[in-house]
mmCIF file of C-alpha atoms in Angstrom:
data_model
loop_
_atom_site.group_PDB
_atom_site.id
_atom_site.type_symbol
_atom_site.label_atom_id
_atom_site.label_comp_id
_atom_site.label_asym_id
_atom_site.label_seq_id
_atom_site.Cartn_x
_atom_site.Cartn_y
_atom_site.Cartn_z
ATOM 1 C CA MET F 5 -17.176 -3.641 43.438
ATOM 2 C CA LEU F 6 -13.590 -4.077 42.074
ATOM 3 C CA ARG F 7 -14.792 -6.850 39.846
ATOM 4 C CA PHE F 8 -17.449 -4.677 38.413
ATOM 5 C CA LEU F 9 -14.895 -1.882 37.621
ATOM 6 C CA PHE F 10 -12.538 -4.423 36.143
ATOM 7 C CA PHE F 11 -15.221 -5.699 33.765
ATOM 8 C CA ILE F 12 -16.183 -2.158 32.727
ATOM 9 C CA VAL F 13 -12.557 -1.258 31.928
ATOM 10 C CA LEU F 14 -12.038 -4.582 30.137
ATOM 11 C CA SER F 15 -15.148 -4.078 27.994
ATOM 12 C CA CYS F 16 -13.919 -0.690 26.957
ATOM 13 C CA PHE F 17 -10.687 -2.158 25.585
ATOM 14 C CA ILE F 18 -12.444 -5.059 23.871
ATOM 15 C CA SER F 19 -15.009 -2.823 22.097
ATOM 16 C CA SER F 20 -12.451 -0.192 21.125
ATOM 17 C CA LYS F 21 -11.986 0.414 17.398
ATOM 18 C CA GLU F 22 -8.252 1.086 18.006
ATOM 19 C CA ALA F 23 -7.946 -2.526 18.947
ATOM 20 C CA GLN F 24 -8.460 -3.667 15.390
ATOM 21 C CA ALA F 25 -5.492 -4.652 13.296
ATOM 22 C CA CYS F 26 -4.726 -5.185 9.655
ATOM 23 C CA SER F 27 -4.296 -8.806 8.820
ATOM 24 C CA CYS F 28 -2.764 -9.906 5.494
ATOM 25 C CA ALA F 29 -2.470 -13.502 4.375
ATOM 26 C CA ARG F 30 1.195 -14.523 4.495
ATOM 27 C CA VAL F 31 3.050 -14.051 1.221
ATOM 28 C CA PRO F 32 3.675 -17.487 -0.176
ATOM 29 C CA MET F 33 7.066 -18.929 -0.900
ATOM 30 C CA PRO F 34 8.200 -19.282 -4.567
ATOM 31 C CA GLY F 35 6.384 -21.932 -6.567
ATOM 32 C CA THR F 36 2.714 -22.336 -7.574
ATOM 33 C CA ALA F 37 1.231 -20.468 -4.651
ATOM 34 C CA GLN F 38 3.654 -17.531 -5.324
ATOM 35 C CA ASP F 39 2.389 -17.422 -8.949
ATOM 36 C CA ALA F 40 -1.189 -17.295 -7.857
ATOM 37 C CA TYR F 41 -0.395 -14.595 -5.357
ATOM 38 C CA PHE F 42 1.363 -12.497 -8.024
ATOM 39 C CA GLU F 43 -1.512 -12.917 -10.452
ATOM 40 C CA LYS F 44 -4.128 -11.970 -7.866
ATOM 41 C CA GLN F 45 -2.147 -8.824 -6.850
ATOM 42 C CA ALA F 46 -1.645 -7.772 -10.550
ATOM 43 C CA GLN F 47 -5.442 -8.245 -11.229
ATOM 44 C CA GLN F 48 -6.500 -6.190 -8.174
ATOM 45 C CA ALA F 49 -4.160 -3.345 -8.737
ATOM 46 C CA ASP F 50 -5.378 -0.406 -10.916
ATOM 47 C CA TYR F 51 -1.807 0.799 -11.268
ATOM 48 C CA ILE F 52 1.595 -1.026 -11.297
ATOM 49 C CA PHE F 53 4.727 1.058 -11.642
ATOM 50 C CA LEU F 54 8.325 1.550 -10.653
ATOM 51 C CA ALA F 55 9.065 4.925 -8.944
ATOM 52 C CA THR F 56 11.449 6.766 -6.729
ATOM 53 C CA VAL F 57 10.310 8.768 -3.679
ATOM 54 C CA THR F 58 11.254 12.383 -4.224
ATOM 55 C CA ASP F 59 9.369 14.228 -1.462
ATOM 56 C CA GLN F 60 7.443 13.638 1.808
ATOM 57 C CA ARG F 61 5.298 16.333 3.384
ATOM 58 C CA ALA F 62 2.683 16.499 6.180
ATOM 59 C CA GLY F 63 -0.879 17.034 5.264
ATOM 60 C CA SER F 64 -3.506 19.160 6.930
ATOM 61 C CA GLU F 65 -4.368 16.437 9.419
ATOM 62 C CA LYS F 66 -1.913 14.773 11.724
ATOM 63 C CA SER F 67 -2.679 11.343 10.389
ATOM 64 C CA LYS F 68 -1.904 12.168 6.698
ATOM 65 C CA GLU F 69 1.320 12.416 4.809
ATOM 66 C CA PHE F 70 1.905 13.080 1.118
ATOM 67 C CA TRP F 71 4.523 11.192 -0.842
ATOM 68 C CA ASP F 72 5.680 12.262 -4.343
ATOM 69 C CA PHE F 73 7.073 9.683 -6.588
ATOM 70 C CA LYS F 74 9.062 10.142 -9.860
ATOM 71 C CA VAL F 75 7.563 7.352 -12.087
ATOM 72 C CA GLU F 76 10.248 5.490 -14.032
ATOM 73 C CA LYS F 77 8.231 2.679 -15.626
ATOM 74 C CA VAL F 78 4.586 1.745 -15.857
ATOM 75 C CA TRP F 79 3.180 -1.777 -16.375
ATOM 76 C CA LYS F 80 -0.517 -1.084 -15.663
ATOM 77 C CA GLY F 81 -2.701 1.990 -15.728
ATOM 78 C CA ASN F 82 -2.214 5.561 -16.902
ATOM 79 C CA VAL F 83 0.247 6.911 -14.360
ATOM 80 C CA GLN F 84 1.543 10.496 -14.660
ATOM 81 C CA PRO F 85 5.355 11.201 -14.390
ATOM 82 C CA VAL F 86 4.802 12.346 -10.851
ATOM 83 C CA PHE F 87 2.511 10.228 -8.678
ATOM 84 C CA THR F 88 1.300 11.625 -5.375
ATOM 85 C CA TYR F 89 0.083 9.296 -2.680
ATOM 86 C CA GLU F 90 -1.807 10.537 0.309
ATOM 87 C CA SER F 91 -1.147 8.051 3.169
ATOM 88 C CA SER F 92 -3.174 7.827 6.342
ATOM 89 C CA GLN F 93 -2.893 5.840 9.478
ATOM 90 C CA GLU F 94 -5.637 3.439 8.364
ATOM 91 C CA MET F 95 -4.820 -0.035 9.488
ATOM 92 C CA CYS F 96 -3.639 -1.414 6.089
ATOM 93 C CA SER F 97 -2.154 1.733 4.546
ATOM 94 C CA PHE F 98 1.382 1.285 3.280
ATOM 95 C CA GLY F 99 2.927 4.442 4.762
ATOM 96 C CA ILE F 100 6.597 3.730 5.383
ATOM 97 C CA PHE F 101 8.391 4.952 2.298
ATOM 98 C CA LYS F 102 11.842 6.359 2.408
ATOM 99 C CA LYS F 103 12.938 9.359 0.406
ATOM 100 C CA GLU F 104 15.155 8.605 -2.565
ATOM 101 C CA GLU F 105 14.357 4.835 -2.443
ATOM 102 C CA THR F 106 12.880 3.163 -5.489
ATOM 103 C CA TYR F 107 9.721 1.008 -5.117
ATOM 104 C CA LEU F 108 7.609 -1.348 -7.131
ATOM 105 C CA VAL F 109 4.183 0.048 -6.415
ATOM 106 C CA TYR F 110 0.793 -1.624 -6.658
ATOM 107 C CA ALA F 111 -1.963 0.998 -6.236
ATOM 108 C CA THR F 112 -5.757 0.888 -6.424
ATOM 109 C CA ILE F 113 -8.314 3.650 -6.755
ATOM 110 C CA HIS F 114 -9.752 4.066 -3.342
ATOM 111 C CA GLN F 115 -12.163 6.868 -4.062
ATOM 112 C CA LYS F 116 -13.080 8.470 -7.349
ATOM 113 C CA ASP F 117 -15.134 11.540 -8.076
ATOM 114 C CA ASP F 118 -15.528 13.927 -10.932
ATOM 115 C CA THR F 119 -12.354 15.808 -10.269
ATOM 116 C CA SER F 120 -9.789 13.593 -8.603
ATOM 117 C CA ASN F 121 -8.766 10.118 -7.482
ATOM 118 C CA VAL F 122 -7.624 8.993 -4.028
ATOM 119 C CA TYR F 123 -5.217 6.046 -4.296
ATOM 120 C CA ASP F 124 -4.695 3.219 -1.857
ATOM 121 C CA ILE F 125 -1.368 1.437 -1.458
ATOM 122 C CA SER F 126 -2.025 -1.357 0.964
ATOM 123 C CA SER F 127 0.495 -3.022 3.128
ATOM 124 C CA CYS F 128 -1.045 -6.258 1.927
ATOM 125 C CA SER F 129 -0.192 -5.450 -1.722
ATOM 126 C CA TYR F 130 2.851 -6.523 -3.620
ATOM 127 C CA THR F 131 4.401 -3.013 -3.076
ATOM 128 C CA ARG F 132 8.032 -3.243 -1.918
ATOM 129 C CA LEU F 133 11.464 -1.873 -2.386
ATOM 130 C CA ALA F 134 12.639 -2.468 -5.952
ATOM 131 C CA SER F 135 15.728 -4.105 -4.630
ATOM 132 C CA LYS F 136 13.558 -6.782 -3.043
ATOM 133 C CA ALA F 137 11.259 -7.143 -6.038
ATOM 134 C CA GLN F 138 13.627 -8.444 -8.756
ATOM 135 C CA ASP F 139 11.530 -11.545 -9.392
ATOM 136 C CA ALA F 140 8.432 -9.426 -9.945
ATOM 137 C CA LEU F 141 10.220 -6.891 -12.103
ATOM 138 C CA VAL F 142 11.489 -9.593 -14.383
ATOM 139 C CA ARG F 143 8.048 -11.158 -14.620
ATOM 140 C CA LEU F 144 6.275 -7.841 -15.230
ATOM 141 C CA ASP F 145 8.774 -7.101 -18.155
ATOM 142 C CA ALA F 146 8.296 -10.533 -19.599
ATOM 143 C CA GLU F 147 4.458 -10.338 -19.522
ATOM 144 C CA SER F 148 4.449 -6.804 -21.027
ATOM 145 C CA ALA F 149 6.750 -8.038 -23.856
ATOM 146 C CA GLU F 150 4.256 -10.832 -24.640
ATOM 147 C CA LYS F 151 1.421 -8.281 -25.204
#
């Protein structure tokens, strides 16, 4: 009887959706693989910009937060001076921003309808603190100067 109960409990944990996790390929070290990774991220992003977090507020649902960014520089896409990101607790959502910190942001359009867009900033993207993205910032500036 105990074995039977053990297997029922075990099967509940195995089949639970909560057990799923986000898995990103490891970010390659500098060199050729790094170049390919950078190019892939740039191609996949709808928007690439540098911005500072100005506000964080809770949404109507517990799992959502809203982050306002003051956009300082744009390399890709038509980004407004204030960019609002609605994060969720989806597995791969990049949701750990710090107020008054500056980030290099790679965002994609997650959902689009006639009136608004919902953006996705994935933890698997090249999004990171600007202070840890100097190589990417230099490269983005160089590539935009070539155009």
